[in-house]
Amino acid sequence: MRTENQKAWFFVLPVLALVAFNALVPMMTVVNYSVQETFGNNQFFWEGLGWFEQILRSDRFQAALGRQFLFTALILMIEVPLGIIVALSMPRKGFWVPVCLVLMALPMLIPWNVVGSMWNIFTLPKIGLLGYFLNDVLGINYDMTQQPLSAWITIVVMDVWHWTSLVVLLCYAGLVSIPDAYYQAAKIDGASPWSVFRYIQLPKMKTVLTIAVLLRFMDSFNIYTEPFVLTGGGPGNSTTLLSIDLVKIALGQFDLGPAAAMSLIYFAITLLVSWVFYTLMTKDDAQ
Amino acid sequence: MRKLLLSLSLLAPSSALAQAKAGWGNVGQEEPKGFSWTDPLWPDFWMAWTPATLAVFVGIFSAIALIGVLEVVKFRDGIERRGVLGLSTTLGDRLFITLLGSAYIFLAWLGLVGQPVWTPLFLSIGWGVFVFWKV
């Protein structure tokens, strides 16, 4: 007879309690706020689904959502291939392995707001090293405080600098786990470097790559601190991503109802895209 | 004139007496309020519960609990199957797809058509039936 030990469930209980308090309770509160209006003082008035209607039809929300999708698409298109290339070119043995790993891990150790401030000082046109170099040495007209395009390039490059390492480290872990026998077999068959990558390395990296893409999608889709510190959503509204707009509505205007409705829509989008990604990328394994 | 004053002075207390005899009924009393789905459940509480939103969460959590009980008791390990979308799904997966799909049906309706939301409600129920039956 098979006996089962159910003791493990008790060890999970503290985590469940923690999740209940830091995720479920706020989540339920947001749902409650999204159908009511408040002027503070914990007085609430029923509003129904009106906020959802208003948010979904507002140009401001649609524009912020568009910018958010553009940002995330750029991030994924740059960071995932770049991460794979860097991981492939890193050494697998010897003295340089720990050096490379530490160098790769460094950007990720820096807190988000510090990254924002660093890049702000680095790229300011008159006093920043990069800003000064581009404007006064190379003669390129670059000013991320005035030009939307410069601001966009800056936030994308900043995110690539900060988070490509994550993709690199995950892919590297996948690459290291491939046994030498695979490469020897490929060599005997006279496989080209592309075939080695396509039929050995990529399939072996698939699991970690799934995690990397998911993490990068969720993080870049929910990004707030770095662009907020760097550009504050400007110039104008050009880098006002969804989360920045959300905080403006919730804390700047104290419109808790519309902000709650907007965060639920935001949550639904994140959830759907993550689920689709995950389902598509794990679908072949199940077959 | 005198007569008038006399009759008035008699009239005033008599009407007061009559009113006192008849009782004040519900004058000045707070009207008993009926149950409302949309009134605050606990006034001044920051979580701002209403019976309507509470019902939504009770519904979702009982659905999860029901699926959990079914998976433990009746269908050991969730009876995975491959449905029309080519996905392997357990009961829990199907509940998730139903809820997420319903959220999108409601959002799409609110964005494109507007209130009331009876039609998306029926669409969502149909979607749920389809998911549990075919997906």
Tab-separated table of C-alpha atoms in Angstrom:
chain	number	residue	atom	x	y	z
A	1	MET	CA	0.000	0.000	0.000
A	2	ARG	CA	1.225	3.437	-0.843
A	3	THR	CA	1.390	5.813	2.068
A	4	GLU	CA	1.650	9.498	1.544
A	5	ASN	CA	3.273	11.982	3.825
A	6	GLN	CA	1.272	15.173	3.822
A	7	LYS	CA	3.504	16.956	6.297
A	8	ALA	CA	4.951	19.180	3.580
A	9	TRP	CA	1.732	21.180	3.469
A	10	PHE	CA	2.381	22.507	6.957
A	11	PHE	CA	5.721	23.880	5.843
A	12	VAL	CA	3.990	25.783	3.064
A	13	LEU	CA	1.518	27.434	5.440
A	14	PRO	CA	3.734	30.417	6.432
A	15	VAL	CA	4.258	31.234	2.764
A	16	LEU	CA	0.526	31.014	2.156
A	17	ALA	CA	-0.111	33.399	5.041
A	18	LEU	CA	2.480	35.802	3.688
A	19	VAL	CA	1.032	35.677	0.177
A	20	ALA	CA	-2.430	36.227	1.610
A	21	PHE	CA	-1.295	39.411	3.262
A	22	ASN	CA	0.960	40.897	0.629
A	23	ALA	CA	-0.971	39.798	-2.464
A	24	LEU	CA	-4.530	38.680	-1.788
A	25	VAL	CA	-5.636	41.389	0.614
A	26	PRO	CA	-4.331	44.277	-1.549
A	27	MET	CA	-5.754	42.576	-4.643
A	28	MET	CA	-9.216	42.263	-3.104
A	29	THR	CA	-9.022	45.880	-1.934
A	30	VAL	CA	-8.191	47.004	-5.465
A	31	VAL	CA	-11.211	45.113	-6.792
A	32	ASN	CA	-13.395	46.815	-4.179
A	33	TYR	CA	-12.010	50.253	-5.026
A	34	SER	CA	-12.466	49.697	-8.757
A	35	VAL	CA	-16.262	49.737	-8.465
A	36	GLN	CA	-16.534	52.607	-6.003
A	37	GLU	CA	-15.727	56.286	-5.684
A	38	THR	CA	-14.064	57.813	-2.651
A	39	PHE	CA	-13.107	61.313	-1.565
A	40	GLY	CA	-10.969	60.033	1.271
A	41	ASN	CA	-11.819	59.351	4.903
A	42	ASN	CA	-12.802	55.761	4.016
A	43	GLN	CA	-16.204	56.870	2.691
A	44	PHE	CA	-17.141	54.902	-0.415
A	45	PHE	CA	-19.908	55.348	-2.965
A	46	TRP	CA	-20.960	52.716	-5.460
A	47	GLU	CA	-19.915	53.427	-9.026
A	48	GLY	CA	-20.410	50.075	-10.761
A	49	LEU	CA	-18.360	49.274	-13.824
A	50	GLY	CA	-18.197	52.903	-14.951
A	51	TRP	CA	-14.490	53.336	-14.233
A	52	PHE	CA	-13.627	50.398	-16.472
A	53	GLU	CA	-15.658	51.909	-19.285
A	54	GLN	CA	-14.014	55.295	-18.778
A	55	ILE	CA	-10.453	53.921	-18.609
A	56	LEU	CA	-10.822	51.575	-21.583
A	57	ARG	CA	-12.110	54.401	-23.767
A	58	SER	CA	-9.670	57.099	-22.644
A	59	ASP	CA	-7.026	58.195	-25.134
A	60	ARG	CA	-4.598	58.670	-22.291
A	61	PHE	CA	-4.792	55.012	-21.242
A	62	GLN	CA	-4.580	53.739	-24.810
A	63	ALA	CA	-1.516	55.879	-25.497
A	64	ALA	CA	0.229	54.723	-22.314
A	65	LEU	CA	-0.612	51.122	-23.136
A	66	GLY	CA	0.817	51.532	-26.630
A	67	ARG	CA	4.048	52.977	-25.246
A	68	GLN	CA	4.223	50.130	-22.749
A	69	PHE	CA	3.881	47.470	-25.453
A	70	LEU	CA	6.464	49.234	-27.622
A	71	PHE	CA	8.900	49.385	-24.717
A	72	THR	CA	8.433	45.726	-23.790
A	73	ALA	CA	8.718	44.589	-27.406
A	74	LEU	CA	11.969	46.532	-27.853
A	75	ILE	CA	13.355	45.144	-24.606
A	76	LEU	CA	12.567	41.541	-25.523
A	77	MET	CA	13.834	41.910	-29.101
A	78	ILE	CA	17.143	43.325	-27.898
A	79	GLU	CA	17.814	41.564	-24.612
A	80	VAL	CA	16.970	37.975	-25.497
A	81	PRO	CA	19.179	37.642	-28.643
A	82	LEU	CA	21.913	39.762	-27.055
A	83	GLY	CA	21.824	37.652	-23.902
A	84	ILE	CA	22.137	34.445	-25.933
A	85	ILE	CA	25.057	35.848	-27.948
A	86	VAL	CA	26.907	36.993	-24.822
A	87	ALA	CA	26.275	33.652	-23.081
A	88	LEU	CA	27.598	31.763	-26.126
A	89	SER	CA	30.770	33.820	-26.225
A	90	MET	CA	31.537	33.474	-22.521
A	91	PRO	CA	34.299	31.000	-21.566
A	92	ARG	CA	33.184	27.657	-20.099
A	93	LYS	CA	36.399	26.784	-18.281
A	94	GLY	CA	39.334	28.499	-16.667
A	95	PHE	CA	40.307	31.710	-14.955
A	96	TRP	CA	37.936	34.005	-16.819
A	97	VAL	CA	34.725	32.200	-15.829
A	98	PRO	CA	34.334	33.766	-12.353
A	99	VAL	CA	35.488	37.147	-13.674
A	100	CYS	CA	32.820	37.110	-16.390
A	101	LEU	CA	30.135	35.918	-14.005
A	102	VAL	CA	30.855	38.650	-11.458
A	103	LEU	CA	30.976	41.316	-14.177
A	104	MET	CA	27.660	40.069	-15.507
A	105	ALA	CA	26.042	40.001	-12.081
A	106	LEU	CA	27.145	43.523	-11.108
A	107	PRO	CA	24.454	45.578	-12.907
A	108	MET	CA	21.726	43.416	-11.400
A	109	LEU	CA	22.976	44.139	-7.882
A	110	ILE	CA	22.334	47.859	-8.249
A	111	PRO	CA	18.931	49.007	-6.962
A	112	TRP	CA	16.487	50.331	-9.534
A	113	ASN	CA	16.369	53.909	-8.291
A	114	VAL	CA	20.155	54.077	-8.200
A	115	VAL	CA	20.275	52.862	-11.804
A	116	GLY	CA	17.865	55.661	-12.724
A	117	SER	CA	19.947	58.330	-10.979
A	118	MET	CA	23.197	56.980	-12.423
A	119	TRP	CA	21.913	57.123	-15.960
A	120	ASN	CA	20.351	60.505	-15.355
A	121	ILE	CA	23.681	61.994	-14.324
A	122	PHE	CA	25.507	60.014	-17.011
A	123	THR	CA	23.306	61.263	-19.854
A	124	LEU	CA	22.500	64.877	-18.908
A	125	PRO	CA	23.553	66.930	-21.954
A	126	LYS	CA	25.828	69.470	-20.302
A	127	ILE	CA	27.261	67.742	-17.250
A	128	GLY	CA	26.897	64.030	-17.965
A	129	LEU	CA	29.812	62.095	-19.365
A	130	LEU	CA	27.816	60.512	-22.183
A	131	GLY	CA	25.709	63.602	-22.801
A	132	TYR	CA	28.749	65.848	-23.011
A	133	PHE	CA	30.638	63.380	-25.186
A	134	LEU	CA	27.783	62.989	-27.679
A	135	ASN	CA	26.987	66.700	-27.906
A	136	ASP	CA	30.317	68.439	-27.636
A	137	VAL	CA	32.791	65.875	-28.933
A	138	LEU	CA	30.840	63.949	-31.573
A	139	GLY	CA	28.468	66.803	-32.350
A	140	ILE	CA	25.343	64.658	-32.169
A	141	ASN	CA	22.304	66.579	-31.021
A	142	TYR	CA	21.277	64.495	-28.011
A	143	ASP	CA	19.166	65.694	-25.092
A	144	MET	CA	17.006	63.186	-23.261
A	145	THR	CA	15.326	65.920	-21.253
A	146	GLN	CA	14.011	67.628	-24.416
A	147	GLN	CA	13.767	65.105	-27.253
A	148	PRO	CA	11.368	62.141	-27.078
A	149	LEU	CA	13.600	59.984	-29.294
A	150	SER	CA	16.668	60.583	-27.126
A	151	ALA	CA	14.637	59.825	-24.015
A	152	TRP	CA	13.399	56.561	-25.510
A	153	ILE	CA	16.862	55.483	-26.601
A	154	THR	CA	18.160	56.275	-23.128
A	155	ILE	CA	15.542	54.256	-21.219
A	156	VAL	CA	15.902	51.282	-23.584
A	157	VAL	CA	19.722	51.318	-23.365
A	158	MET	CA	19.490	51.682	-19.587
A	159	ASP	CA	17.221	48.650	-19.304
A	160	VAL	CA	19.434	46.638	-21.639
A	161	TRP	CA	22.438	47.541	-19.506
A	162	HIS	CA	20.613	46.624	-16.307
A	163	TRP	CA	18.855	43.394	-17.258
A	164	THR	CA	20.571	41.672	-20.191
A	165	SER	CA	22.783	40.018	-17.570
A	166	LEU	CA	19.772	38.103	-16.307
A	167	VAL	CA	19.238	36.506	-19.714
A	168	VAL	CA	22.989	35.910	-20.018
A	169	LEU	CA	23.295	34.151	-16.675
A	170	LEU	CA	20.235	31.974	-17.240
A	171	CYS	CA	21.380	30.972	-20.742
A	172	TYR	CA	24.891	30.359	-19.482
A	173	ALA	CA	23.539	27.978	-16.826
A	174	GLY	CA	21.682	26.139	-19.592
A	175	LEU	CA	24.778	25.969	-21.793
A	176	VAL	CA	27.045	24.700	-19.028
A	177	SER	CA	24.678	21.824	-18.336
A	178	ILE	CA	25.118	20.382	-21.860
A	179	PRO	CA	27.381	17.283	-21.666
A	180	ASP	CA	30.496	17.235	-23.855
A	181	ALA	CA	29.240	14.118	-25.631
A	182	TYR	CA	26.738	16.224	-27.589
A	183	TYR	CA	29.484	18.454	-28.962
A	184	GLN	CA	31.679	15.446	-29.779
A	185	ALA	CA	28.850	13.814	-31.681
A	186	ALA	CA	28.259	17.066	-33.578
A	187	LYS	CA	31.943	17.259	-34.438
A	188	ILE	CA	31.980	13.685	-35.773
A	189	ASP	CA	28.973	14.507	-37.948
A	190	GLY	CA	30.727	17.640	-39.159
A	191	ALA	CA	27.946	19.931	-37.974
A	192	SER	CA	28.273	23.645	-38.667
A	193	PRO	CA	28.328	26.109	-35.713
A	194	TRP	CA	24.783	27.124	-36.692
A	195	SER	CA	23.572	23.510	-36.548
A	196	VAL	CA	25.236	23.060	-33.166
A	197	PHE	CA	23.405	26.127	-31.927
A	198	ARG	CA	20.080	25.242	-33.541
A	199	TYR	CA	19.889	21.554	-32.658
A	200	ILE	CA	21.938	21.243	-29.451
A	201	GLN	CA	22.329	24.510	-27.621
A	202	LEU	CA	18.972	26.141	-28.272
A	203	PRO	CA	16.855	23.104	-27.303
A	204	LYS	CA	18.934	22.651	-24.160
A	205	MET	CA	18.485	26.309	-23.258
A	206	LYS	CA	14.763	26.224	-23.843
A	207	THR	CA	13.618	25.852	-20.240
A	208	VAL	CA	15.834	28.593	-18.875
A	209	LEU	CA	15.054	30.754	-21.883
A	210	THR	CA	11.339	30.386	-21.134
A	211	ILE	CA	11.965	31.639	-17.625
A	212	ALA	CA	14.193	34.436	-18.914
A	213	VAL	CA	11.604	35.648	-21.448
A	214	LEU	CA	8.818	35.476	-18.862
A	215	LEU	CA	10.817	37.372	-16.248
A	216	ARG	CA	11.932	39.995	-18.741
A	217	PHE	CA	8.403	40.392	-20.052
A	218	MET	CA	6.867	40.847	-16.611
A	219	ASP	CA	9.622	43.107	-15.325
A	220	SER	CA	9.708	45.340	-18.381
A	221	PHE	CA	5.932	45.460	-18.592
A	222	ASN	CA	5.685	46.516	-14.953
A	223	ILE	CA	8.728	48.801	-15.005
A	224	TYR	CA	8.359	51.960	-12.959
A	225	THR	CA	11.331	53.169	-10.942
A	226	GLU	CA	14.029	53.498	-13.582
A	227	PRO	CA	12.159	55.584	-16.191
A	228	PHE	CA	10.482	57.545	-13.401
A	229	VAL	CA	13.829	58.569	-11.937
A	230	LEU	CA	15.454	59.064	-15.342
A	231	THR	CA	12.822	61.013	-17.285
A	232	GLY	CA	9.818	61.281	-14.958
A	233	GLY	CA	7.681	60.226	-17.936
A	234	GLY	CA	8.829	63.141	-20.075
A	235	PRO	CA	9.556	65.031	-22.179
A	236	GLY	CA	5.826	65.714	-22.298
A	237	ASN	CA	4.217	62.314	-21.986
A	238	SER	CA	6.577	60.558	-24.365
A	239	THR	CA	7.997	58.078	-21.851
A	240	THR	CA	4.949	57.872	-19.582
A	241	LEU	CA	4.618	54.120	-19.424
A	242	LEU	CA	1.542	52.436	-17.989
A	243	SER	CA	2.844	52.173	-14.423
A	244	ILE	CA	3.954	55.814	-14.354
A	245	ASP	CA	0.527	56.895	-15.569
A	246	LEU	CA	-1.117	54.637	-13.005
A	247	VAL	CA	0.808	56.197	-10.136
A	248	LYS	CA	-0.044	59.674	-11.459
A	249	ILE	CA	-3.759	58.821	-11.393
A	250	ALA	CA	-3.701	57.042	-8.046
A	251	LEU	CA	-1.373	59.235	-6.000
A	252	GLY	CA	-1.143	62.464	-8.005
A	253	GLN	CA	-4.846	62.916	-8.666
A	254	PHE	CA	-6.066	60.613	-5.866
A	255	ASP	CA	-8.564	59.051	-8.290
A	256	LEU	CA	-8.513	55.712	-6.525
A	257	GLY	CA	-11.482	54.264	-8.427
A	258	PRO	CA	-10.137	54.789	-11.975
A	259	ALA	CA	-6.645	53.836	-10.795
A	260	ALA	CA	-7.952	50.574	-9.361
A	261	ALA	CA	-9.834	49.789	-12.562
A	262	MET	CA	-6.701	50.585	-14.559
A	263	SER	CA	-4.523	48.337	-12.410
A	264	LEU	CA	-6.959	45.460	-12.852
A	265	ILE	CA	-6.833	45.875	-16.630
A	266	TYR	CA	-3.039	46.075	-16.380
A	267	PHE	CA	-3.027	42.893	-14.279
A	268	ALA	CA	-5.279	41.074	-16.756
A	269	ILE	CA	-2.909	41.946	-19.630
A	270	THR	CA	0.180	40.781	-17.715
A	271	LEU	CA	-1.581	37.587	-16.723
A	272	LEU	CA	-2.776	36.762	-20.231
A	273	VAL	CA	0.523	37.459	-21.974
A	274	SER	CA	2.481	35.492	-19.352
A	275	TRP	CA	0.070	32.587	-19.634
A	276	VAL	CA	0.223	32.566	-23.436
A	277	PHE	CA	4.041	32.739	-23.401
A	278	TYR	CA	4.289	29.961	-20.868
A	279	THR	CA	1.727	27.749	-22.601
A	280	LEU	CA	3.318	28.164	-26.033
A	281	MET	CA	6.835	27.568	-24.794
A	282	THR	CA	5.992	24.476	-22.729
A	283	LYS	CA	3.482	23.057	-25.200
A	284	ASP	CA	5.962	20.895	-27.090
A	285	ASP	CA	7.272	19.314	-23.907
A	286	ALA	CA	3.857	17.950	-23.046
A	287	GLN	CA	3.451	16.213	-26.383
B	1	MET	CA	-61.821	88.558	18.688
B	2	ARG	CA	-61.949	87.306	22.219
B	3	LYS	CA	-63.864	84.292	21.076
B	4	LEU	CA	-61.226	83.505	18.527
B	5	LEU	CA	-58.405	83.709	21.046
B	6	LEU	CA	-60.322	81.481	23.412
B	7	SER	CA	-61.030	78.864	20.829
B	8	LEU	CA	-57.408	78.949	19.660
B	9	SER	CA	-56.084	78.505	23.156
B	10	LEU	CA	-58.355	75.510	23.544
B	11	LEU	CA	-57.563	74.163	20.126
B	12	ALA	CA	-53.789	74.056	20.424
B	13	PRO	CA	-53.529	71.764	23.474
B	14	SER	CA	-56.345	69.586	22.236
B	15	SER	CA	-54.601	68.913	18.932
B	16	ALA	CA	-51.376	68.196	20.780
B	17	LEU	CA	-53.242	65.810	23.046
B	18	ALA	CA	-54.840	64.139	20.064
B	19	GLN	CA	-51.438	63.732	18.393
B	20	ALA	CA	-49.925	62.334	21.576
B	21	LYS	CA	-52.839	59.915	21.887
B	22	ALA	CA	-52.425	58.731	18.297
B	23	GLY	CA	-48.638	58.344	18.708
B	24	TRP	CA	-45.918	59.724	16.467
B	25	GLY	CA	-45.677	56.721	14.262
B	26	ASN	CA	-42.513	56.847	12.210
B	27	VAL	CA	-42.086	60.621	12.286
B	28	GLY	CA	-38.493	61.490	13.150
B	29	GLN	CA	-37.495	57.809	13.131
B	30	GLU	CA	-34.843	56.480	10.808
B	31	GLU	CA	-36.468	54.526	8.059
B	32	PRO	CA	-35.378	50.870	8.209
B	33	LYS	CA	-33.136	50.382	5.207
B	34	GLY	CA	-33.487	47.285	3.075
B	35	PHE	CA	-30.535	45.131	2.050
B	36	SER	CA	-28.508	46.562	-0.805
B	37	TRP	CA	-25.836	44.751	-2.789
B	38	THR	CA	-23.937	47.960	-3.365
B	39	ASP	CA	-23.885	49.626	0.075
B	40	PRO	CA	-20.731	49.405	2.184
B	41	LEU	CA	-20.760	46.231	4.204
B	42	TRP	CA	-18.710	47.670	7.066
B	43	PRO	CA	-18.741	51.484	6.828
B	44	ASP	CA	-15.402	53.239	7.444
B	45	PHE	CA	-13.395	50.045	6.812
B	46	TRP	CA	-10.544	50.747	4.377
B	47	MET	CA	-11.027	47.565	2.369
B	48	ALA	CA	-14.391	48.944	1.233
B	49	TRP	CA	-16.253	45.662	0.995
B	50	THR	CA	-19.700	45.575	-0.519
B	51	PRO	CA	-21.929	42.492	-0.662
B	52	ALA	CA	-21.515	42.456	-4.452
B	53	THR	CA	-17.706	42.331	-4.445
B	54	LEU	CA	-17.723	39.894	-1.533
B	55	ALA	CA	-19.987	37.611	-3.549
B	56	VAL	CA	-17.539	37.700	-6.482
B	57	PHE	CA	-14.651	36.569	-4.293
B	58	VAL	CA	-16.716	33.975	-2.447
B	59	GLY	CA	-17.682	32.620	-5.877
B	60	ILE	CA	-14.093	32.459	-7.130
B	61	PHE	CA	-12.715	30.897	-3.954
B	62	SER	CA	-15.505	28.340	-3.730
B	63	ALA	CA	-14.918	27.395	-7.364
B	64	ILE	CA	-11.209	26.873	-6.593
B	65	ALA	CA	-12.099	24.855	-3.485
B	66	LEU	CA	-14.601	22.758	-5.413
B	67	ILE	CA	-12.028	22.014	-8.125
B	68	GLY	CA	-9.497	21.148	-5.424
B	69	VAL	CA	-11.865	18.733	-3.720
B	70	LEU	CA	-12.826	17.160	-7.045
B	71	GLU	CA	-9.195	16.677	-8.022
B	72	VAL	CA	-8.342	15.058	-4.688
B	73	VAL	CA	-11.439	12.928	-4.266
B	74	LYS	CA	-12.813	12.066	-7.661
B	75	PHE	CA	-10.217	12.670	-10.371
B	76	ARG	CA	-6.889	11.773	-8.914
B	77	ASP	CA	-4.178	14.129	-10.227
B	78	GLY	CA	-6.558	16.182	-12.269
B	79	ILE	CA	-7.295	13.944	-15.310
B	80	GLU	CA	-5.293	15.784	-17.919
B	81	ARG	CA	-6.741	15.762	-21.372
B	82	ARG	CA	-6.064	17.333	-24.733
B	83	GLY	CA	-8.870	19.515	-25.993
B	84	VAL	CA	-9.754	21.388	-29.161
B	85	LEU	CA	-7.114	24.051	-28.598
B	86	GLY	CA	-4.384	21.412	-28.487
B	87	LEU	CA	-3.639	22.146	-24.849
B	88	SER	CA	-3.280	19.609	-22.087
B	89	THR	CA	-5.482	20.925	-19.322
B	90	THR	CA	-6.548	19.811	-15.874
B	91	LEU	CA	-9.718	20.972	-14.157
B	92	GLY	CA	-7.818	23.810	-12.497
B	93	ASP	CA	-6.393	24.961	-15.831
B	94	ARG	CA	-9.877	25.027	-17.282
B	95	LEU	CA	-11.146	27.132	-14.386
B	96	PHE	CA	-8.274	29.549	-14.923
B	97	ILE	CA	-8.978	29.790	-18.657
B	98	THR	CA	-12.668	30.336	-17.927
B	99	LEU	CA	-12.050	33.129	-15.421
B	100	LEU	CA	-9.405	34.891	-17.481
B	101	GLY	CA	-11.504	34.598	-20.638
B	102	SER	CA	-14.551	35.949	-18.807
B	103	ALA	CA	-12.548	38.934	-17.584
B	104	TYR	CA	-11.602	39.704	-21.177
B	105	ILE	CA	-15.163	39.243	-22.431
B	106	PHE	CA	-16.372	41.775	-19.854
B	107	LEU	CA	-13.531	44.211	-20.573
B	108	ALA	CA	-14.058	43.991	-24.320
B	109	TRP	CA	-17.778	44.577	-23.924
B	110	LEU	CA	-17.236	47.543	-21.599
B	111	GLY	CA	-14.694	49.061	-23.952
B	112	LEU	CA	-16.598	48.528	-27.186
B	113	VAL	CA	-20.277	48.616	-26.189
B	114	GLY	CA	-20.685	49.739	-22.565
B	115	GLN	CA	-23.106	48.977	-19.781
B	116	PRO	CA	-25.287	47.061	-18.957
B	117	VAL	CA	-23.281	43.861	-18.922
B	118	TRP	CA	-25.963	41.184	-19.228
B	119	THR	CA	-24.791	40.069	-22.668
B	120	PRO	CA	-21.151	39.493	-21.630
B	121	LEU	CA	-22.434	37.675	-18.552
B	122	PHE	CA	-24.219	35.145	-20.758
B	123	LEU	CA	-21.252	35.047	-23.146
B	124	SER	CA	-18.961	34.263	-20.196
B	125	ILE	CA	-21.213	31.478	-18.976
B	126	GLY	CA	-21.223	30.074	-22.510
B	127	TRP	CA	-17.435	30.384	-22.645
B	128	GLY	CA	-17.142	28.547	-19.314
B	129	VAL	CA	-19.370	25.718	-20.514
B	130	PHE	CA	-17.347	25.466	-23.733
B	131	VAL	CA	-14.027	25.425	-21.855
B	132	PHE	CA	-15.069	22.717	-19.392
B	133	TRP	CA	-16.664	20.671	-22.127
B	134	LYS	CA	-14.211	20.925	-25.027
B	135	VAL	CA	-10.899	22.557	-24.117
